[in-house]
């Protein structure tokens, strides 16, 4: 594979790279569709990778993000010592109100027990514009891999120690990296025809620290695999989106799983997986995104879009994101279990409703964290003990940061 084969194809959720189609911009008339973050190029321009709810590098500062004062990323409102959840939740964030000199995306960690925040990357100087996002813990929580992109250098995948020291830098233009094992990272890479048509996005395996790339999937033009999440027994889950190869018009997105044995066979020298190798495990869900395996490999948390009480001018409901959990079939090929909705914003109007997404299981599988907030605006990080009816605990609640890409 050459570097030209490993180029992200841009976009997060939806046709403009931010949220799924049908979500109105906060403060806008509900009939508007999802829109890009200010200053971010439109479809087909900025690297970012399918399924990443943010964006890739952008050539300059977006409007309304002028110089500010200090970092402004204080501690949150954690459950307190001994209250239940432990460990550190990784996420990326950018400030929405100028509390930092620039509105760049950086990697942070928050202590699930106390709400204490530490910053792992700092691109706030703004020269060049750099986006660090989608951090992932290694299986033993000793290392962190994430995507870094800017307006000058190619996208790459830095690897940090748990303390934040750089230990490797993988020269792969990939997105949404996750760990397969202690020596392998899986990420999404994309390519397109010179005129921008015929986009496709595959998953590849990258050796750590050497950076050697091995193809894992082989999709056709208009097929895009992204947002991988791996479990040694559960298999490889991802989002599979399809678009018209000629026009780029979005057609569908599914939450799919390939058996672990099939992935192992490919990595051992077998043929790459195709979309036929994956099974849809959340049929009927609209724009599933952000999957995360439970530690025991029996459940997948994800987000999906559902109609709320607000409608567009033509009567079509505006969609809002909710968090759900599904149990894939074992063995593969059977019917998946019913979808369990962790959040429910269907009764609210768009103006007072919040989007929920980017879920992450705790290491013991007892708790679930996710981001809750407004489109192109602030999000909080909340945690909830699964199987309970209580209100989620707000771990980080300041409303001047957008937070996403959780990994626990």
Short mmCIF file of C-alpha atoms in Angstrom, two decimals:
data_model
loop_
_atom_site.label_atom_id
_atom_site.label_comp_id
_atom_site.label_asym_id
_atom_site.label_seq_id
_atom_site.Cartn_x
_atom_site.Cartn_y
_atom_site.Cartn_z
CA UNK A 1 0.00 0.00 0.00
CA UNK A 2 1.18 3.50 -0.76
CA UNK A 3 0.47 6.65 1.19
CA UNK A 4 -2.00 7.65 -1.51
CA UNK A 5 -4.02 4.56 -0.69
CA UNK A 6 -4.26 5.60 2.96
CA UNK A 7 -5.94 8.96 2.72
CA UNK A 8 -8.97 9.74 4.88
CA UNK A 9 -12.02 10.54 2.81
CA UNK A 10 -13.53 13.08 5.13
CA UNK A 11 -16.74 13.60 7.00
CA UNK A 12 -18.23 12.48 10.18
CA UNK A 13 -21.90 11.68 10.65
CA UNK A 14 -24.24 12.94 7.97
CA UNK A 15 -23.63 14.69 4.69
CA UNK A 16 -21.71 17.64 6.11
CA UNK A 17 -19.48 15.95 8.61
CA UNK A 18 -20.99 16.68 12.00
CA UNK A 19 -24.31 15.11 12.99
CA UNK A 20 -26.64 12.63 11.27
CA UNK A 21 -29.02 13.97 8.61
CA UNK A 22 -32.22 15.47 9.92
CA UNK A 23 -30.76 17.12 13.00
CA UNK A 24 -31.37 20.84 13.02
CA UNK A 25 -28.68 23.27 14.09
CA UNK A 26 -29.26 24.64 17.56
CA UNK A 27 -30.80 28.08 17.33
CA UNK A 28 -31.77 27.54 13.70
CA UNK A 29 -35.18 26.93 12.24
CA UNK A 30 -35.84 23.18 12.59
CA UNK A 31 -36.08 22.51 8.82
CA UNK A 32 -32.32 22.95 8.48
CA UNK A 33 -30.27 19.80 8.12
CA UNK A 34 -27.03 18.91 9.81
CA UNK A 35 -24.29 21.41 9.16
CA UNK A 36 -20.55 21.58 9.44
CA UNK A 37 -18.74 23.22 12.29
CA UNK A 38 -17.94 26.86 11.39
CA UNK A 39 -14.74 27.07 9.41
CA UNK A 40 -14.75 23.42 8.43
CA UNK A 41 -14.74 22.61 4.71
CA UNK A 42 -17.79 20.86 3.34
CA UNK A 43 -18.08 17.28 2.11
CA UNK A 44 -15.12 15.78 0.39
CA UNK A 45 -12.59 18.34 1.54
CA UNK A 46 -11.41 17.82 5.10
CA UNK A 47 -10.00 14.52 6.27
CA UNK A 48 -11.86 13.12 9.18
CA UNK A 49 -13.08 9.68 8.35
CA UNK A 50 -16.54 8.27 8.19
CA UNK A 51 -18.20 7.94 11.50
CA UNK A 52 -16.13 10.55 13.28
CA UNK A 53 -18.64 13.12 14.52
CA UNK A 54 -16.20 15.97 14.14
CA UNK A 55 -13.88 17.07 11.42
CA UNK A 56 -10.38 16.89 10.08
CA UNK A 57 -7.89 19.69 9.55
CA UNK A 58 -9.18 23.04 8.51
CA UNK A 59 -7.29 25.84 6.85
CA UNK A 60 -8.06 28.53 9.38
CA UNK A 61 -10.16 29.60 12.29
CA UNK A 62 -13.89 29.40 12.10
CA UNK A 63 -16.01 32.46 12.81
CA UNK A 64 -16.78 33.22 16.41
CA UNK A 65 -13.67 31.54 17.82
CA UNK A 66 -11.44 34.46 18.61
CA UNK A 67 -8.69 34.76 21.21
CA UNK A 68 -9.69 33.98 24.75
CA UNK A 69 -8.18 33.77 28.18
CA UNK A 70 -6.46 30.64 29.44
CA UNK A 71 -7.55 27.05 29.06
CA UNK A 72 -10.76 27.21 31.00
CA UNK A 73 -11.00 23.41 31.30
CA UNK A 74 -11.64 23.00 35.00
CA UNK A 75 -12.69 19.96 36.98
CA UNK A 76 -16.17 18.58 36.62
CA UNK A 77 -18.70 17.21 39.05
CA UNK A 78 -17.56 13.63 39.54
CA UNK A 79 -19.50 11.11 41.61
CA UNK A 80 -16.86 11.36 44.33
CA UNK A 81 -14.41 8.83 45.73
CA UNK A 82 -15.88 5.41 46.33
CA UNK A 83 -19.18 6.20 44.62
CA UNK A 84 -18.79 3.57 41.92
CA UNK A 85 -17.08 4.21 38.59
CA UNK A 86 -13.30 4.28 38.46
CA UNK A 87 -10.63 4.67 35.80
CA UNK A 88 -9.94 7.40 33.28
CA UNK A 89 -12.19 8.28 30.34
CA UNK A 90 -10.39 9.62 27.28
CA UNK A 91 -12.08 12.16 25.02
CA UNK A 92 -11.30 14.99 22.64
CA UNK A 93 -12.62 18.50 23.08
CA UNK A 94 -12.60 21.99 21.66
CA UNK A 95 -13.75 25.23 23.27
CA UNK A 96 -16.76 26.96 21.76
CA UNK A 97 -16.51 30.42 23.28
CA UNK A 98 -12.94 31.64 22.97
CA UNK A 99 -11.76 30.55 26.42
CA UNK A 100 -8.66 29.27 24.66
CA UNK A 101 -6.56 31.18 22.10
CA UNK A 102 -7.83 28.89 19.34
CA UNK A 103 -10.57 26.32 18.95
CA UNK A 104 -8.40 23.30 18.28
CA UNK A 105 -9.25 19.72 19.18
CA UNK A 106 -7.10 18.18 21.92
CA UNK A 107 -7.02 14.92 23.85
CA UNK A 108 -8.04 14.92 27.51
CA UNK A 109 -8.70 12.38 30.23
CA UNK A 110 -11.18 12.64 33.09
CA UNK A 111 -11.08 10.60 36.29
CA UNK A 112 -14.42 8.81 36.49
CA UNK A 113 -14.40 8.89 40.29
CA UNK A 114 -13.47 12.52 40.90
CA UNK A 115 -14.03 14.46 37.67
CA UNK A 116 -10.41 15.63 37.67
CA UNK A 117 -9.21 16.45 34.15
CA UNK A 118 -5.75 16.14 32.66
CA UNK A 119 -4.71 17.39 29.26
CA UNK A 120 -2.74 14.98 27.07
CA UNK A 121 -2.19 17.19 24.01
CA UNK A 122 -2.11 20.97 23.70
CA UNK A 123 -2.47 22.55 20.27
CA UNK A 124 -3.92 25.81 21.57
CA UNK A 125 -1.18 27.97 20.02
CA UNK A 126 -2.93 27.62 16.68
CA UNK A 127 0.16 27.35 14.47
CA UNK A 128 -0.41 25.29 12.45
CA UNK A 129 -4.03 24.35 13.01
CA UNK A 130 -3.93 20.83 14.47
CA UNK A 131 -6.75 18.44 15.31
CA UNK A 132 -6.08 15.66 17.85
CA UNK A 133 -9.03 13.32 18.31
CA UNK A 134 -10.45 9.83 18.80
CA UNK A 135 -8.08 8.50 21.46
CA UNK A 136 -8.13 4.80 22.34
CA UNK A 137 -6.68 2.88 25.29
CA UNK A 138 -4.51 -0.17 24.61
CA UNK A 139 -5.87 -3.42 26.12
CA UNK A 140 -3.77 -3.03 29.27
CA UNK A 141 -4.31 0.75 29.48
CA UNK A 142 -0.56 1.36 29.18
CA UNK A 143 -0.70 3.25 25.86
CA UNK A 144 -2.97 5.60 23.95
CA UNK A 145 -3.33 5.95 20.18
CA UNK A 146 -5.14 8.83 18.49
CA UNK A 147 -5.50 10.62 15.17
CA UNK A 148 -3.63 13.87 14.59
CA UNK A 149 -4.15 16.03 11.51
CA UNK A 150 -3.33 19.58 10.54
CA UNK A 151 -3.37 21.99 7.65
CA UNK A 152 0.20 21.18 6.59
CA UNK A 153 1.40 17.65 7.40
CA UNK A 154 -0.39 14.40 6.52
CA UNK A 155 -2.66 12.82 9.09
CA UNK A 156 -0.81 10.39 11.37
CA UNK A 157 -1.42 8.23 14.46
CA UNK A 158 0.69 9.17 17.52
CA UNK A 159 1.04 6.62 20.32
CA UNK A 160 1.51 7.89 23.88
CA UNK A 161 2.33 6.18 27.13
CA UNK A 162 -0.41 6.30 29.74
CA UNK A 163 1.50 9.19 31.29
CA UNK A 164 1.36 11.12 28.02
CA UNK A 165 4.88 10.63 26.63
CA UNK A 166 5.22 9.98 22.89
CA UNK A 167 6.41 6.40 22.31
CA UNK A 168 5.63 5.96 18.58
CA UNK A 169 4.18 7.83 15.62
CA UNK A 170 2.52 5.70 12.96
CA UNK A 171 2.78 7.32 9.49
CA UNK A 172 -0.69 6.21 8.41
CA UNK A 173 -3.38 8.63 7.23
CA UNK A 174 -6.06 6.84 9.21
CA UNK A 175 -8.99 7.81 11.41
CA UNK A 176 -10.77 6.43 14.50
CA UNK A 177 -7.89 4.13 15.55
CA UNK A 178 -8.55 1.34 18.06
CA UNK A 179 -6.37 -1.47 19.43
CA UNK A 180 -6.68 -5.03 18.17
CA UNK A 181 -4.00 -6.26 20.56
CA UNK A 182 -0.85 -4.94 22.22
CA UNK A 183 1.01 -4.75 18.90
CA UNK A 184 -1.73 -3.87 16.40
CA UNK A 185 -4.01 -0.92 15.75
CA UNK A 186 -7.04 -0.95 13.44
CA UNK A 187 -8.08 2.28 11.73
CA UNK A 188 -10.18 3.50 8.81
CA UNK A 189 -8.53 4.79 5.64
CA UNK A 190 -10.15 6.06 2.49
CA UNK A 191 -9.55 6.98 -1.10
CA UNK A 192 -11.46 8.50 -3.98
CA UNK A 193 -11.15 9.19 -7.68
CA UNK A 194 -9.28 12.40 -8.59
CA UNK A 195 -12.58 14.19 -9.16
CA UNK A 196 -13.77 13.23 -5.69
CA UNK A 197 -16.25 10.62 -6.90
CA UNK A 198 -16.22 6.93 -6.07
CA UNK A 199 -15.23 7.35 -2.44
CA UNK A 200 -14.55 4.22 -0.46
CA UNK A 201 -13.25 3.62 3.05
CA UNK A 202 -11.64 0.45 4.35
CA UNK A 203 -10.25 -0.84 7.62
CA UNK A 204 -6.57 -1.71 7.91
CA UNK A 205 -4.34 -3.20 10.59
CA UNK A 206 -1.21 -1.25 11.55
CA UNK A 207 1.73 -2.79 13.37
CA UNK A 208 2.92 -0.93 16.48
CA UNK A 209 5.51 0.52 16.61
CA UNK A 210 6.69 -0.32 13.08
CA UNK A 211 3.76 1.15 11.18
CA UNK A 212 3.44 -1.65 8.59
CA UNK A 213 -0.07 -1.67 7.11
CA UNK A 214 -2.09 -4.78 6.27
CA UNK A 215 -5.43 -4.57 4.43
CA UNK A 216 -8.30 -5.88 6.52
CA UNK A 217 -11.29 -5.10 4.29
CA UNK A 218 -11.97 -4.49 0.60
CA UNK A 219 -15.06 -2.43 -0.18
CA UNK A 220 -16.45 -1.14 -3.47
CA UNK A 221 -16.85 2.52 -4.49
CA UNK A 222 -19.61 4.09 -2.43
CA UNK A 223 -19.05 1.75 0.53
CA UNK A 224 -17.43 3.14 3.67
CA UNK A 225 -16.45 1.19 6.78
CA UNK A 226 -15.60 3.25 9.85
CA UNK A 227 -15.65 3.54 13.64
CA UNK A 228 -14.23 0.08 14.36
CA UNK A 229 -14.46 -1.51 17.79
CA UNK A 230 -12.90 -4.89 18.55
CA UNK A 231 -13.43 -7.71 21.00
CA UNK A 232 -11.44 -10.96 20.87
CA UNK A 233 -14.59 -13.10 21.10
CA UNK A 234 -17.29 -10.66 20.01
CA UNK A 235 -15.54 -9.77 16.77
CA UNK A 236 -15.07 -6.59 14.76
CA UNK A 237 -17.95 -4.13 14.91
CA UNK A 238 -18.07 -1.04 12.71
CA UNK A 239 -20.39 1.27 10.86
CA UNK A 240 -21.01 0.49 7.18
CA UNK A 241 -22.33 3.40 5.15
CA UNK A 242 -23.30 3.47 1.52
CA UNK A 243 -23.51 6.44 -0.80
CA UNK A 244 -24.08 6.98 -4.51
CA UNK A 245 -20.55 6.67 -6.00
CA UNK A 246 -21.29 9.33 -8.61
CA UNK A 247 -23.05 11.98 -6.54
CA UNK A 248 -21.86 11.23 -3.02
CA UNK A 249 -25.48 11.26 -1.82
CA UNK A 250 -25.78 9.34 1.44
CA UNK A 251 -27.94 6.21 1.18
CA UNK A 252 -27.74 4.25 4.43
CA UNK A 253 -25.69 3.37 7.50
CA UNK A 254 -25.69 0.07 9.39
CA UNK A 255 -24.08 -1.22 12.57
CA UNK A 256 -22.30 -4.40 11.47
CA UNK A 257 -20.16 -7.15 13.02
CA UNK A 258 -17.67 -9.59 11.48
CA UNK A 259 -16.76 -12.75 13.45
CA UNK A 260 -13.44 -12.67 15.27
CA UNK A 261 -12.36 -15.85 13.48
CA UNK A 262 -12.84 -14.19 10.09
CA UNK A 263 -10.71 -11.23 11.16
CA UNK A 264 -7.97 -13.54 12.44
CA UNK A 265 -8.00 -15.48 9.16
CA UNK A 266 -7.54 -12.29 7.15
CA UNK A 267 -4.67 -11.11 9.34
CA UNK A 268 -3.04 -14.53 8.95
CA UNK A 269 -2.87 -14.02 5.18
CA UNK A 270 -6.41 -14.72 4.03
CA UNK A 271 -8.51 -12.60 1.70
CA UNK A 272 -9.70 -9.22 2.97
CA UNK A 273 -13.19 -9.04 4.43
CA UNK A 274 -15.96 -7.64 2.25
CA UNK A 275 -19.26 -6.07 3.36
CA UNK A 276 -20.77 -9.54 2.95
CA UNK A 277 -18.49 -10.68 5.80
CA UNK A 278 -20.38 -8.39 8.19
CA UNK A 279 -23.89 -8.85 9.60
CA UNK A 280 -26.27 -6.01 10.46
CA UNK A 281 -26.86 -6.24 14.22
CA UNK A 282 -29.12 -3.20 14.65
CA UNK A 283 -31.65 -3.45 11.81
CA UNK A 284 -34.22 -0.71 11.85
CA UNK A 285 -31.97 1.80 13.61
CA UNK A 286 -31.36 5.08 11.79
CA UNK A 287 -27.77 6.30 11.39
CA UNK A 288 -26.15 4.08 14.05
CA UNK A 289 -22.79 5.45 15.14
CA UNK A 290 -20.02 5.26 17.73
CA UNK A 291 -20.14 1.54 18.65
CA UNK A 292 -18.30 0.25 21.73
CA UNK A 293 -18.04 -3.38 22.84
CA UNK A 294 -18.78 -4.30 26.44
CA UNK A 295 -15.76 -5.82 28.23
CA UNK A 296 -17.29 -9.31 28.08
CA UNK A 297 -18.00 -9.06 24.34
CA UNK A 298 -21.74 -9.68 24.63
CA UNK A 299 -23.17 -6.18 24.06
CA UNK A 300 -22.51 -3.15 21.88
CA UNK A 301 -23.35 0.39 22.94
CA UNK A 302 -23.98 2.86 20.12
CA UNK A 303 -26.04 5.90 19.20
CA UNK A 304 -28.87 6.16 16.70
CA UNK A 305 -31.16 8.95 15.52
CA UNK A 306 -34.85 9.02 16.40
CA UNK A 307 -37.65 11.49 15.67
CA UNK A 308 -38.41 14.08 18.33
CA UNK A 309 -41.55 16.20 18.75
CA UNK A 310 -40.28 18.97 16.46
CA UNK A 311 -41.08 18.69 12.75
CA UNK A 312 -39.72 20.33 9.64
CA UNK A 313 -41.89 22.53 7.44
CA UNK A 314 -42.92 19.52 5.37
CA UNK A 315 -43.98 17.59 8.46
CA UNK A 316 -40.88 15.41 8.60
CA UNK A 317 -39.73 14.96 12.22
CA UNK A 318 -36.37 16.36 13.24
CA UNK A 319 -34.04 13.61 14.46
CA UNK A 320 -32.14 13.55 17.73
CA UNK A 321 -29.48 11.09 18.83
CA UNK A 322 -30.12 8.56 21.60
CA UNK A 323 -27.81 5.96 23.14
CA UNK A 324 -28.72 2.28 22.89
CA UNK A 325 -27.32 -1.18 23.61
CA UNK A 326 -27.77 -4.27 21.44
CA UNK A 327 -26.81 -7.91 21.98
CA UNK A 328 -25.35 -9.41 18.77
CA UNK A 329 -26.28 -13.01 17.97
CA UNK A 330 -24.06 -15.85 19.19
CA UNK A 331 -23.13 -17.68 17.09
CA UNK A 332 -23.02 -15.18 14.27
CA UNK A 333 -25.82 -15.40 11.74
CA UNK A 334 -28.75 -15.49 14.13
CA UNK A 335 -31.12 -12.70 15.02
CA UNK A 336 -29.70 -9.94 17.23
CA UNK A 337 -31.30 -9.24 20.57
CA UNK A 338 -33.72 -6.35 21.07
CA UNK A 339 -32.36 -2.81 21.19
CA UNK A 340 -32.29 -1.40 24.72
CA UNK A 341 -32.55 2.41 24.71
CA UNK A 342 -30.43 3.96 27.44
CA UNK A 343 -31.69 7.47 26.68
CA UNK A 344 -35.00 8.71 25.29
CA UNK A 345 -35.39 12.21 23.87
CA UNK A 346 -38.26 11.36 21.55
CA UNK A 347 -40.89 13.21 23.59
CA UNK A 348 -39.02 16.51 23.71
CA UNK A 349 -38.90 19.32 21.19
CA UNK A 350 -35.70 20.08 19.35
CA UNK A 351 -35.10 23.36 21.17
CA UNK A 352 -35.14 21.77 24.62
CA UNK A 353 -33.83 18.37 23.58
CA UNK A 354 -30.29 17.10 23.80
CA UNK A 355 -28.31 14.69 21.64
CA UNK A 356 -26.67 11.65 23.23
CA UNK A 357 -23.76 9.83 21.62
CA UNK A 358 -20.20 8.48 21.78
CA UNK A 359 -20.93 5.86 24.46
CA UNK A 360 -18.17 3.97 26.29
CA UNK A 361 -18.44 1.04 28.69
CA UNK A 362 -16.50 1.11 31.95
CA UNK A 363 -13.72 -1.51 32.24
CA UNK A 364 -15.97 -3.63 34.47
CA UNK A 365 -19.01 -3.25 32.20
CA UNK A 366 -21.17 -1.91 35.03
CA UNK A 367 -21.24 1.73 33.95
CA UNK A 368 -21.76 3.57 30.69
CA UNK A 369 -20.42 7.03 29.87
CA UNK A 370 -21.51 9.18 26.95
CA UNK A 371 -21.59 12.75 25.68
CA UNK A 372 -24.83 14.70 26.00
CA UNK A 373 -25.40 18.14 24.57
CA UNK A 374 -26.29 20.36 21.64
CA UNK A 375 -25.22 20.16 18.03
CA UNK A 376 -22.22 22.35 17.13
CA UNK A 377 -22.23 23.58 20.72
CA UNK A 378 -21.43 22.25 24.17
CA UNK A 379 -21.61 18.65 25.35
CA UNK A 380 -21.30 17.27 28.84
CA UNK A 381 -19.90 13.88 29.82
CA UNK A 382 -22.33 11.83 31.88
CA UNK A 383 -22.12 8.38 33.48
CA UNK A 384 -24.83 5.95 34.53
CA UNK A 385 -24.88 2.57 36.21
CA UNK A 386 -26.53 0.16 33.79
CA UNK A 387 -29.65 -1.59 34.97
CA UNK A 388 -30.70 1.32 37.17
CA UNK A 389 -33.37 3.95 36.61
CA UNK A 390 -31.54 6.85 38.19
CA UNK A 391 -30.58 10.05 36.42
CA UNK A 392 -27.09 9.97 34.86
CA UNK A 393 -24.38 11.70 36.86
CA UNK A 394 -22.78 14.71 35.19
CA UNK A 395 -19.03 14.12 35.22
CA UNK A 396 -18.03 17.18 33.19
CA UNK A 397 -20.65 19.87 32.94
CA UNK A 398 -19.08 23.13 31.79
CA UNK A 399 -21.01 24.41 28.79
CA UNK A 400 -18.14 26.00 26.90
CA UNK A 401 -16.56 22.78 25.60
CA UNK A 402 -17.63 20.31 22.96
CA UNK A 403 -16.51 16.81 24.04
CA UNK A 404 -16.68 13.58 22.01
CA UNK A 405 -14.77 10.40 21.17
CA UNK A 406 -15.00 8.74 24.59
CA UNK A 407 -12.97 5.64 25.48
CA UNK A 408 -12.91 4.14 28.97
#
